[in-house]
C-alpha cells in the first residue's frame, strides 16, 4: 500500500479502509513512513475530517501500537475518568474515592500536567512519600484492596499518539476535533477500563473554550468509546472561573480533603458528586438520581475520605498529611492581592488565574520542568461575592519571591468587578450518552 495513495484518498474526501488506516499507523510507529508524509495526512484529516468508523479504527490502531493494559485481575467493573483539563480541577481526587467507596473500581493512569497547573499525578506527588510509579502487580493489588489507585502513565501507552501529537504540535494540526478525540481516546482504550467518564471543560480556562467545539469533541469521543465496546459518557462542564478556591498542587490536595470532609466549596462539591454519580451509573449502580444519592451519602459519612487515605497509605503517602493538611508542603512566601475598589466579583478569568499560578511555579512549561508543589493561589472571593476596597481577593504562594510581581499583575487582570451579582453558575451544561 503506497502512502501517497492513502494521502491522496483522504485529500479527495474518500473514506479510508480499515486496512489502510491500520497499515499507516503500524508503519509510522515502525519509522517506515516519514514525518513529511504523515504531516500531509494529518492536514488532509484536518480539512476532510473522518467518519465515526474511520475514527474508531484509527483510535484502536493508535491504542494497540503499545501496551494494552489488561485489568481482568481486578474484580468488578472498572471505570476510568478523564478531564480535558482546567484550572483548579482536583475532581479526580474527590470523585474517584467517592466511586470507590460505592464499590466501583478505579484503576487510573494519569499523564503529568503540561501547562499552568499540574496533572492529577503531580497533585498526588505533593503528598509526602506518595509513589505514582507502581509495578502492575502492586497497582492491581492497591485497587483490589482500596478500590482505587492512580499512577503515572506507562511509557509504552499508545506510542503512536506520542509520535503523532509531537508532529501535530509543529504542523498546526493540533486543533482538529477528530484528531484530538482519537488522541485522548487511544490512551483511554489502552488503559483498559470497562467504562469511561469524560469531563469536557468549556470556558476561558479550558482547552476547548467554545461550547460548540466542546460538544463536538465530546460527541466524537463518546462515539469512539461506544463503538470500541466501552460504555462512555461525557459531561460538558463550566471552566469560566477556577474550580473551587485553591489552585496549585498541594493546595488542591488540601481542598480535595476538605471537600471529602463535607466542607468544600459549592461548585467543586456539586461537580465532583455529579462526576462520581455518572461513574456509578456507568458501573450499573442504579438510575442516575439513585447514584447521586449514593455519592452524596459516602461523602457525608466520611467513607470516601477513608478511601482516599487508604489509597495514599498503600502508595507510600503520609496518611497524617491527609488528616492534618497543614503538614502538606506550602511555599514559604505569600502575598495578598487586594481589591482596589468595592463591588461584586463579575468574573475571575480561569485562564489568567492558571497563568498566575504557573508563574508562581505550580505548572510545567516543558516535560522536564520541575514543579514547586507548594506554590499556587488561594482565592478568597469567587464570582458573585462582594468585596470591599482593600479586602484580599487572593493569596499567592511561591518558593521564589522574585516571581510575585508578574504573577500579581496577571492575577489582578483576571478579576472583573460589577455592580450586582450574576446569579448561580451552572456547573454541568450537557450530558452526552
Ligand atoms: N490532549 C490530548 O491528549 N491530545 C490532544 O490531541 C489534545 C489534548
CSV table of C-alpha atoms in Angstrom, one decimal, residues 6-275:
chain,number,residue,atom,x,y,z
A,6,UNK,CA,-3.7,6.9,1.1
A,7,UNK,CA,-2.9,10.6,1.5
A,8,UNK,CA,-4.5,11.3,-1.9
A,9,UNK,CA,-7.6,9.4,-0.9
A,10,UNK,CA,-8.1,11.4,2.2
A,11,UNK,CA,-7.2,14.7,0.5
A,12,UNK,CA,-10.0,13.9,-2.0
A,13,UNK,CA,-12.5,13.2,0.7
A,14,UNK,CA,-12.7,9.5,0.4
A,15,UNK,CA,-13.4,7.1,3.3
A,16,UNK,CA,-10.2,5.2,4.2
A,17,UNK,CA,-10.5,1.4,4.7
A,18,UNK,CA,-9.7,-0.3,8.0
A,19,UNK,CA,-6.7,-1.9,6.3
A,20,UNK,CA,-5.3,1.4,5.1
A,21,UNK,CA,-5.6,3.0,8.5
A,22,UNK,CA,-4.0,0.2,10.4
A,23,UNK,CA,-1.2,-0.2,7.9
A,24,UNK,CA,-0.5,3.5,8.1
A,25,UNK,CA,-0.3,3.6,11.9
A,26,UNK,CA,1.8,0.4,12.1
A,27,UNK,CA,4.3,1.6,9.6
A,28,UNK,CA,4.5,5.1,11.1
A,29,UNK,CA,5.3,3.7,14.5
A,30,UNK,CA,7.9,1.5,12.9
A,31,UNK,CA,9.5,4.6,11.3
A,32,UNK,CA,8.7,3.2,7.8
A,33,UNK,CA,6.6,6.3,7.0
A,34,UNK,CA,8.4,9.6,7.2
A,35,UNK,CA,7.1,12.6,9.1
A,36,UNK,CA,6.6,14.6,6.0
A,37,UNK,CA,4.1,12.1,4.6
A,38,UNK,CA,2.3,11.8,8.0
A,39,UNK,CA,2.2,15.6,8.2
A,40,UNK,CA,0.3,15.7,4.9
A,41,UNK,CA,-2.1,13.1,6.1
A,42,UNK,CA,-2.8,15.0,9.4
A,43,UNK,CA,-3.5,18.1,7.3
A,44,UNK,CA,-5.8,16.1,5.0
A,45,UNK,CA,-7.7,14.8,8.1
A,46,UNK,CA,-7.8,18.4,9.5
A,47,UNK,CA,-9.6,19.5,6.4
A,48,UNK,CA,-11.7,16.5,5.4
A,49,UNK,CA,-12.4,15.0,8.8
A,50,UNK,CA,-13.2,11.3,9.4
A,51,UNK,CA,-16.3,9.2,9.8
A,52,UNK,CA,-17.0,7.7,13.2
A,53,UNK,CA,-16.0,4.3,11.8
A,54,UNK,CA,-12.7,5.6,10.4
A,55,UNK,CA,-12.0,7.4,13.7
A,56,UNK,CA,-12.7,4.3,15.7
A,57,UNK,CA,-10.3,2.2,13.7
A,58,UNK,CA,-7.7,5.0,13.9
A,59,UNK,CA,-8.1,5.2,17.7
A,60,UNK,CA,-8.0,1.4,18.1
A,61,UNK,CA,-4.8,1.2,15.9
A,62,UNK,CA,-3.2,4.0,18.0
A,63,UNK,CA,-4.2,2.3,21.2
A,64,UNK,CA,-2.8,-1.1,20.0
A,65,UNK,CA,0.5,0.5,19.0
A,66,UNK,CA,1.7,-0.1,22.5
A,67,UNK,CA,0.7,-1.9,25.8
A,68,UNK,CA,-3.0,-2.7,26.1
A,69,UNK,CA,-3.5,-2.9,29.9
A,70,UNK,CA,-5.4,-5.9,31.0
A,71,UNK,CA,-7.3,-5.1,34.1
A,72,UNK,CA,-9.0,-8.5,34.4
A,73,UNK,CA,-7.1,-9.3,37.6
A,74,UNK,CA,-9.1,-6.6,39.3
A,75,UNK,CA,-12.6,-7.8,40.4
A,76,UNK,CA,-15.7,-5.8,39.4
A,77,UNK,CA,-16.5,-3.1,36.9
A,78,UNK,CA,-13.6,-0.7,36.3
A,79,UNK,CA,-14.5,2.9,35.5
A,80,UNK,CA,-12.0,5.5,34.2
A,81,UNK,CA,-12.5,9.3,34.4
A,82,UNK,CA,-10.8,11.8,32.1
A,83,UNK,CA,-10.8,15.6,32.2
A,84,UNK,CA,-9.8,17.7,29.3
A,85,UNK,CA,-8.1,19.9,31.9
A,86,UNK,CA,-8.9,23.0,33.7
A,87,UNK,CA,-7.7,25.4,36.4
A,88,UNK,CA,-8.2,24.1,40.0
A,89,UNK,CA,-9.6,20.8,38.7
A,90,UNK,CA,-9.0,18.4,41.5
A,91,UNK,CA,-12.2,16.5,40.9
A,92,UNK,CA,-10.4,13.1,40.4
A,93,UNK,CA,-9.2,13.3,44.0
A,94,UNK,CA,-12.8,13.6,45.1
A,95,UNK,CA,-14.9,11.7,42.5
A,96,UNK,CA,-12.7,8.6,42.3
A,97,UNK,CA,-12.7,8.0,46.1
A,98,UNK,CA,-16.5,8.6,46.1
A,99,UNK,CA,-16.9,6.0,43.4
A,100,UNK,CA,-14.6,3.6,45.1
A,101,UNK,CA,-16.5,4.0,48.4
A,102,UNK,CA,-19.6,2.9,46.5
A,103,UNK,CA,-17.9,-0.3,45.2
A,104,UNK,CA,-16.7,0.8,41.8
A,105,UNK,CA,-13.1,0.0,40.9
A,106,UNK,CA,-10.9,2.9,39.7
A,107,UNK,CA,-7.6,1.9,38.2
A,108,UNK,CA,-6.4,5.1,36.7
A,109,UNK,CA,-3.3,6.1,34.7
A,110,UNK,CA,-2.7,9.8,34.5
A,111,UNK,CA,-0.3,11.8,32.5
A,112,UNK,CA,1.8,14.5,34.0
A,113,UNK,CA,0.4,18.0,33.5
A,114,UNK,CA,1.9,20.2,30.9
A,115,UNK,CA,0.7,23.8,31.3
A,116,UNK,CA,-0.3,26.2,34.1
A,117,UNK,CA,-1.1,23.7,36.7
A,118,UNK,CA,0.0,20.1,37.4
A,119,UNK,CA,-2.0,17.0,36.5
A,120,UNK,CA,-3.5,14.6,39.0
A,121,UNK,CA,-0.2,12.7,39.3
A,122,UNK,CA,1.6,16.0,40.2
A,123,UNK,CA,-1.1,16.7,42.8
A,124,UNK,CA,-0.7,13.3,44.4
A,125,UNK,CA,3.1,13.6,44.4
A,126,UNK,CA,2.6,16.7,46.6
A,127,UNK,CA,1.6,14.2,49.4
A,128,UNK,CA,4.9,13.4,51.2
A,129,UNK,CA,6.1,9.9,50.2
A,130,UNK,CA,3.3,9.2,47.6
A,131,UNK,CA,4.6,6.9,44.8
A,132,UNK,CA,3.0,7.2,41.4
A,133,UNK,CA,5.2,4.5,39.9
A,134,UNK,CA,4.0,1.1,40.8
A,135,UNK,CA,4.5,-2.2,39.0
A,136,UNK,CA,1.5,-4.0,37.5
A,137,UNK,CA,1.0,-6.4,40.5
A,138,UNK,CA,1.2,-3.6,43.1
A,139,UNK,CA,-1.2,-1.4,41.0
A,140,UNK,CA,-3.8,-4.2,40.8
A,141,UNK,CA,-3.3,-5.0,44.5
A,142,UNK,CA,-3.9,-1.4,45.6
A,143,UNK,CA,-7.1,-1.3,43.5
A,144,UNK,CA,-8.3,-4.7,44.9
A,145,UNK,CA,-7.6,-3.6,48.5
A,146,UNK,CA,-8.7,0.1,48.5
A,147,UNK,CA,-11.0,0.4,45.5
A,148,UNK,CA,-8.7,2.8,43.6
A,149,UNK,CA,-5.2,3.6,42.5
A,150,UNK,CA,-3.9,6.5,40.5
A,151,UNK,CA,-0.4,6.0,38.9
A,152,UNK,CA,1.6,7.7,36.2
A,153,UNK,CA,1.1,6.7,32.6
A,154,UNK,CA,3.3,3.9,31.5
A,155,UNK,CA,6.0,4.8,28.9
A,156,UNK,CA,4.6,2.5,26.3
A,157,UNK,CA,0.9,3.6,26.4
A,158,UNK,CA,-0.2,4.5,22.9
A,159,UNK,CA,3.2,5.4,21.4
A,160,UNK,CA,1.5,6.2,18.1
A,161,UNK,CA,-0.2,9.1,19.9
A,162,UNK,CA,3.1,10.3,21.4
A,163,UNK,CA,4.6,10.4,17.9
A,164,UNK,CA,1.6,11.9,16.2
A,165,UNK,CA,1.0,14.5,18.9
A,166,UNK,CA,4.6,15.8,18.6
A,167,UNK,CA,4.1,16.0,14.8
A,168,UNK,CA,0.7,17.8,15.1
A,169,UNK,CA,2.3,20.3,17.5
A,170,UNK,CA,4.7,21.5,14.8
A,171,UNK,CA,2.4,21.2,11.8
A,172,UNK,CA,-0.6,23.3,13.0
A,173,UNK,CA,-2.9,20.3,13.2
A,174,UNK,CA,-3.4,20.0,17.0
A,175,UNK,CA,-6.8,21.9,16.6
A,176,UNK,CA,-8.6,19.1,14.8
A,177,UNK,CA,-11.5,17.7,16.7
A,178,UNK,CA,-11.3,14.2,15.2
A,179,UNK,CA,-7.5,14.1,15.9
A,180,UNK,CA,-7.9,15.3,19.5
A,181,UNK,CA,-10.7,12.8,20.1
A,182,UNK,CA,-8.5,9.9,18.7
A,183,UNK,CA,-5.6,11.1,20.7
A,184,UNK,CA,-7.4,11.2,24.0
A,185,UNK,CA,-9.4,8.0,23.4
A,186,UNK,CA,-6.4,6.0,22.3
A,187,UNK,CA,-4.9,6.4,25.7
A,188,UNK,CA,-8.2,5.6,27.5
A,189,UNK,CA,-8.8,2.4,25.4
A,190,UNK,CA,-5.2,1.3,26.1
A,191,UNK,CA,-5.7,1.9,29.8
A,192,UNK,CA,-8.2,-1.0,29.9
A,193,UNK,CA,-11.2,0.2,31.9
A,194,UNK,CA,-14.7,-1.1,31.0
A,195,UNK,CA,-16.3,2.3,31.2
A,196,UNK,CA,-15.1,5.8,30.6
A,197,UNK,CA,-16.5,9.1,32.0
A,198,UNK,CA,-15.2,12.2,30.2
A,199,UNK,CA,-15.3,15.7,31.7
A,200,UNK,CA,-15.1,18.0,28.7
A,201,UNK,CA,-14.4,21.5,30.0
A,202,UNK,CA,-15.5,24.7,28.3
A,203,UNK,CA,-14.8,28.3,29.1
A,204,UNK,CA,-11.7,30.6,29.3
A,205,UNK,CA,-9.6,28.1,31.3
A,206,UNK,CA,-10.4,25.1,29.0
A,207,UNK,CA,-8.5,23.6,26.1
A,208,UNK,CA,-11.8,23.8,24.2
A,209,UNK,CA,-13.0,27.3,25.1
A,210,UNK,CA,-16.1,27.4,22.9
A,211,UNK,CA,-19.2,25.4,23.8
A,212,UNK,CA,-19.9,24.2,20.3
A,213,UNK,CA,-16.3,22.8,19.9
A,214,UNK,CA,-16.6,21.2,23.4
A,215,UNK,CA,-19.8,19.5,22.4
A,216,UNK,CA,-18.4,18.3,19.0
A,217,UNK,CA,-15.3,16.8,20.8
A,218,UNK,CA,-17.5,15.2,23.5
A,219,UNK,CA,-19.8,13.6,20.9
A,220,UNK,CA,-16.9,12.2,18.9
A,221,UNK,CA,-15.2,10.7,22.0
A,222,UNK,CA,-18.5,9.1,23.2
A,223,UNK,CA,-19.0,7.6,19.7
A,224,UNK,CA,-15.4,6.3,19.6
A,225,UNK,CA,-15.7,4.8,23.1
A,226,UNK,CA,-19.1,3.2,22.4
A,227,UNK,CA,-18.1,1.8,19.0
A,228,UNK,CA,-15.0,0.4,20.7
A,229,UNK,CA,-17.2,-1.5,23.2
A,230,UNK,CA,-16.7,0.7,26.2
A,231,UNK,CA,-19.6,2.4,27.9
A,232,UNK,CA,-18.8,6.1,27.6
A,233,UNK,CA,-20.5,9.2,28.9
A,234,UNK,CA,-19.3,12.8,28.6
A,235,UNK,CA,-20.3,15.8,30.7
A,236,UNK,CA,-19.7,19.3,29.3
A,237,UNK,CA,-18.7,21.4,32.3
A,238,UNK,CA,-18.1,25.0,33.3
A,239,UNK,CA,-14.5,26.3,33.3
A,240,UNK,CA,-15.1,30.1,33.1
A,241,UNK,CA,-13.5,30.6,36.6
A,242,UNK,CA,-11.3,28.2,38.6
A,243,UNK,CA,-12.9,25.2,40.2
A,244,UNK,CA,-13.0,25.6,43.9
A,245,UNK,CA,-10.8,28.2,45.7
A,246,UNK,CA,-7.4,26.5,45.7
A,247,UNK,CA,-5.0,26.3,42.7
A,248,UNK,CA,-1.7,24.5,42.8
A,249,UNK,CA,-0.7,21.0,43.7
A,250,UNK,CA,-0.5,20.6,47.5
A,251,UNK,CA,-3.2,23.3,47.9
A,252,UNK,CA,-5.5,21.3,45.7
A,253,UNK,CA,-4.9,18.2,47.7
A,254,UNK,CA,-5.9,20.1,50.8
A,255,UNK,CA,-9.1,21.4,49.2
A,256,UNK,CA,-10.0,17.9,48.0
A,257,UNK,CA,-9.6,16.6,51.6
A,258,UNK,CA,-11.8,19.5,52.9
A,259,UNK,CA,-14.4,18.6,50.2
A,260,UNK,CA,-14.4,15.0,51.2
A,261,UNK,CA,-14.9,16.1,54.8
A,262,UNK,CA,-18.1,17.9,53.6
A,263,UNK,CA,-16.6,21.4,53.8
A,264,UNK,CA,-15.8,22.0,50.2
A,265,UNK,CA,-16.8,25.0,48.1
A,266,UNK,CA,-20.2,24.6,46.4
A,267,UNK,CA,-19.0,24.5,42.8
A,268,UNK,CA,-16.4,21.8,43.4
A,269,UNK,CA,-18.7,19.7,45.6
A,270,UNK,CA,-21.5,19.8,43.1
A,271,UNK,CA,-19.4,18.9,40.1
A,272,UNK,CA,-17.5,16.1,42.0
A,273,UNK,CA,-20.7,14.5,43.1
A,274,UNK,CA,-22.1,14.7,39.6
A,275,UNK,CA,-19.0,13.1,38.1
